[in-house]
XYZ file of C-alpha atoms in Angstrom:
276
model
C 4.606 -3.197 46.660
C 2.004 -0.595 47.718
C 3.862 2.069 45.725
C 3.923 -0.152 42.623
C 0.215 -0.916 43.026
C -0.604 2.789 43.322
C 1.434 3.625 40.233
C -0.238 0.911 38.179
C -3.726 1.950 39.284
C -2.849 5.534 38.396
C -1.719 4.426 34.967
C -4.897 2.391 34.669
C -7.017 5.524 35.045
C -4.819 7.784 32.942
C -4.253 5.490 29.973
C -7.778 4.142 29.827
C -7.826 3.256 26.148
C -4.437 1.497 26.119
C -4.362 -0.245 29.476
C -7.992 -0.924 30.319
C -9.276 -1.798 26.904
C -6.056 -2.656 25.116
C -4.423 -5.001 27.620
C -6.839 -6.339 30.202
C -9.666 -7.030 27.752
C -7.368 -8.551 25.124
C -6.548 -11.461 27.381
C -5.227 -14.695 25.878
C -5.909 -18.128 27.337
C -3.288 -19.931 29.429
C -2.243 -22.238 26.593
C -1.374 -19.479 24.142
C -0.016 -17.228 26.877
C 2.767 -19.800 27.153
C 3.186 -19.833 23.355
C 4.389 -16.272 22.914
C 0.850 -14.833 23.322
C -0.150 -15.840 19.797
C -3.771 -14.945 18.946
C -4.619 -16.253 15.466
C -3.937 -19.970 16.108
C -5.266 -21.633 19.249
C -5.954 -25.355 19.757
C -7.698 -24.964 23.085
C -11.100 -24.146 24.508
C -9.697 -20.621 25.050
C -9.821 -19.734 21.355
C -13.104 -18.063 22.319
C -10.943 -15.209 23.658
C -9.437 -14.521 20.239
C -10.018 -16.316 16.907
C -13.168 -18.428 17.227
C -12.496 -19.951 13.779
C -10.195 -22.383 15.593
C -13.252 -23.935 17.278
C -15.141 -24.804 14.074
C -13.989 -28.439 14.067
C -14.743 -29.024 17.747
C -17.111 -31.988 18.216
C -17.780 -31.915 21.949
C -19.510 -29.396 24.166
C -16.891 -27.701 26.307
C -16.757 -25.222 29.159
C -13.888 -23.576 30.974
C -12.916 -21.297 33.815
C -9.682 -19.348 34.072
C -7.934 -16.949 36.407
C -5.183 -14.557 35.365
C -3.055 -12.397 37.639
C -1.307 -9.581 35.778
C 2.107 -8.689 37.202
C 1.008 -10.689 40.302
C -1.281 -7.830 41.442
C -4.787 -8.628 42.656
C -6.127 -5.308 41.313
C -5.153 -6.418 37.796
C -6.571 -9.940 38.042
C -9.141 -11.378 35.619
C -11.787 -14.093 35.832
C -13.031 -15.849 32.705
C -15.801 -18.328 31.914
C -16.407 -19.842 28.474
C -18.729 -22.321 26.794
C -18.632 -23.833 23.296
C -21.624 -25.646 21.826
C -21.195 -27.606 18.560
C -24.339 -28.288 16.514
C -25.305 -29.123 12.951
C -25.043 -25.462 11.929
C -21.550 -24.840 13.371
C -20.209 -23.973 16.809
C -21.740 -21.350 19.098
C -19.465 -19.799 21.713
C -20.050 -17.691 24.806
C -17.625 -15.665 26.906
C -17.780 -13.741 30.175
C -14.680 -11.854 31.335
C -14.329 -9.648 34.400
C -11.151 -7.778 35.224
C -9.940 -5.212 37.747
C -11.130 -4.129 41.177
C -13.830 -2.014 42.821
C -11.963 1.156 41.797
C -11.915 0.213 38.105
C -13.648 -2.887 36.749
C -13.973 -4.093 33.184
C -16.459 -6.638 31.869
C -16.537 -8.240 28.443
C -19.357 -10.402 27.122
C -18.854 -12.220 23.826
C -21.079 -14.281 21.558
C -19.454 -16.059 18.627
C -20.189 -18.422 15.768
C -17.819 -20.520 13.672
C -18.175 -23.221 11.058
C -16.078 -25.281 8.684
C -16.168 -25.071 4.894
C -14.953 -28.512 3.961
C -12.074 -30.277 5.723
C -9.500 -27.511 5.267
C -11.132 -24.124 5.881
C -12.948 -22.638 8.867
C -14.160 -19.136 9.670
C -15.730 -17.416 12.631
C -17.124 -14.131 13.887
C -17.670 -12.761 17.386
C -19.627 -9.810 18.767
C -18.489 -8.272 22.050
C -20.016 -5.935 24.592
C -17.526 -4.049 26.757
C -18.371 -2.213 29.990
C -15.928 -0.144 32.055
C -16.953 1.062 35.502
C -14.792 3.543 37.431
C -15.782 4.189 41.032
C -17.851 7.373 41.261
C -18.270 7.704 37.486
C -20.933 6.735 34.995
C -20.669 3.382 33.235
C -18.814 3.512 29.912
C -19.688 0.827 27.372
C -19.155 -0.111 23.751
C -19.669 -2.837 21.141
C -17.029 -4.250 18.815
C -16.565 -7.291 16.575
C -13.801 -9.723 15.681
C -13.422 -12.298 12.916
C -10.959 -14.893 11.738
C -10.181 -17.682 9.313
C -8.003 -20.811 9.506
C -6.715 -22.668 6.434
C -5.146 -26.128 6.571
C -2.715 -25.728 3.707
C -1.387 -29.242 4.276
C -1.295 -31.904 6.966
C 1.619 -30.112 8.627
C 1.034 -26.415 7.815
C -1.884 -24.274 8.974
C -2.397 -20.596 8.174
C -4.619 -18.161 10.055
C -5.744 -14.545 10.039
C -7.534 -12.665 12.802
C -8.905 -9.126 12.977
C -10.351 -7.362 16.007
C -12.429 -4.184 15.976
C -12.142 -3.562 12.208
C -14.925 -0.991 12.559
C -12.676 1.058 14.893
C -15.293 1.292 17.624
C -14.885 3.743 20.491
C -15.735 3.955 24.178
C -16.724 7.258 25.827
C -15.229 8.460 29.133
C -16.080 11.892 30.527
C -17.451 13.157 27.172
C -14.314 11.999 25.351
C -14.255 9.120 22.855
C -11.340 6.679 22.982
C -10.663 4.189 20.203
C -10.729 0.539 21.173
C -7.669 -1.440 20.017
C -7.876 -2.529 16.379
C -5.703 -5.603 15.778
C -4.729 -7.616 12.721
C -2.821 -10.882 13.079
C -1.392 -13.360 10.576
C -0.105 -16.691 11.869
C 1.462 -19.893 10.609
C 1.783 -23.278 12.298
C 4.127 -26.090 11.364
C 3.882 -29.596 12.784
C 7.477 -30.774 12.696
C 6.267 -34.220 13.833
C 3.279 -35.483 15.864
C 4.934 -34.352 19.096
C 6.278 -30.918 18.109
C 4.347 -27.796 17.128
C 6.017 -24.558 15.973
C 4.042 -21.321 15.634
C 4.827 -17.791 14.461
C 2.698 -14.674 14.192
C 2.805 -11.072 13.075
C 0.486 -8.767 15.019
C -0.234 -5.197 13.969
C -2.189 -2.807 16.135
C -3.353 0.423 14.579
C -0.891 3.251 15.312
C 1.728 0.868 16.759
C 4.709 -0.944 15.162
C 4.307 -4.638 14.216
C 4.822 -7.215 16.960
C 6.548 -10.520 16.173
C 5.764 -13.659 18.164
C 6.808 -17.298 18.169
C 6.097 -20.398 20.227
C 6.995 -24.080 20.484
C 4.965 -26.906 22.006
C 6.138 -30.413 22.862
C 3.741 -33.174 23.847
C 4.303 -36.546 25.420
C 1.757 -39.198 24.383
C -0.869 -36.449 23.927
C -1.313 -36.120 27.689
C 1.482 -33.855 28.913
C 2.402 -30.612 27.129
C 5.368 -28.277 27.561
C 5.269 -24.822 25.953
C 7.496 -21.795 25.551
C 7.562 -18.673 23.433
C 8.816 -15.146 22.915
C 7.386 -11.843 21.687
C 9.469 -8.841 20.701
C 9.413 -5.071 21.358
C 9.427 -5.213 24.299
C 10.834 -8.724 24.669
C 8.578 -10.951 26.761
C 9.464 -14.561 27.527
C 6.674 -17.049 28.134
C 6.435 -20.636 29.307
C 3.916 -23.106 30.688
C 2.349 -26.496 30.226
C -0.776 -28.577 30.183
C -2.198 -31.916 31.206
C -5.042 -33.857 29.555
C -6.905 -36.564 31.466
C -10.029 -37.976 29.836
C -12.465 -35.022 29.622
C -10.406 -32.683 31.798
C -7.736 -30.288 30.519
C -5.493 -28.263 32.832
C -3.373 -25.435 31.389
C -0.966 -22.952 32.963
C 0.879 -20.100 31.304
C 3.368 -17.450 32.408
C 4.776 -14.321 30.773
C 7.761 -12.436 32.159
C 8.046 -8.701 31.506
C 11.558 -7.294 31.964
C 10.322 -4.368 34.092
C 6.892 -5.222 35.515
C 7.510 -8.883 36.305
C 5.409 -12.013 35.985
C 1.875 -12.540 34.697
C 0.330 -15.938 35.416
C -2.730 -17.722 34.051
C -4.478 -20.937 35.112
C -7.348 -22.649 33.327
C -9.600 -25.697 33.622
C -11.560 -27.004 30.624
C -14.193 -29.738 30.566
C -15.490 -31.650 27.535
C -18.910 -33.257 27.629
C -20.253 -35.932 25.302
C -20.651 -35.281 21.591
C -23.242 -33.190 19.834
C -21.899 -33.091 16.306
């Protein structure tokens, strides 16, 4: 285990742009982690991590805390806090994410806004500040944006698009600029019946081949949820579930990597009153 930890930390330093910024900052909430790691469509409080357009129809103030443990290593763990505030102008969202250890820590702070345009269309934009601190080195930081749209094509079919870092922002380490990950995702959701949800997504990261994802969710009386999914190249299997009780939502998600093992995520969300 110590050898594996050392190797991963070494990779963390060496592949700064891909591992630090590309993986640990691009965290997905526990609900969608179980659904094949889909980004464009998210029906949870954790849409603040990806496409905030999904939050435009939210009517209650919500807050959440989450903990993720990548490959079950403490040095690759992440802590997340979110808040969503609906008002007459739309929905304001806030995000604080901290990942890593004393040797290499990453922080992301996000501020987003989303609103609906009639009953079938919503859009959102988010601005992010990213800070990467390596022990003994100067702080590296950067700004980047993300935006998305969700279209309710029918009562059973929803379409979504999400783009991250379209401006191709960079972060500077040791007088060298590294590009932050630029992502483009297109997703579709089909409600087979009130208790079954099927999702699929195509994700394209600049300079990398397309990534195909799919997920299925089953719910029992809108209180208990079972989820599973798969993403290809490399193939990752995911699974998890959720439980809703009054204003409390509990979600867990797991992803299994064929070589590196299991990544787990746990989240608590709270909904308060109504402000819209």
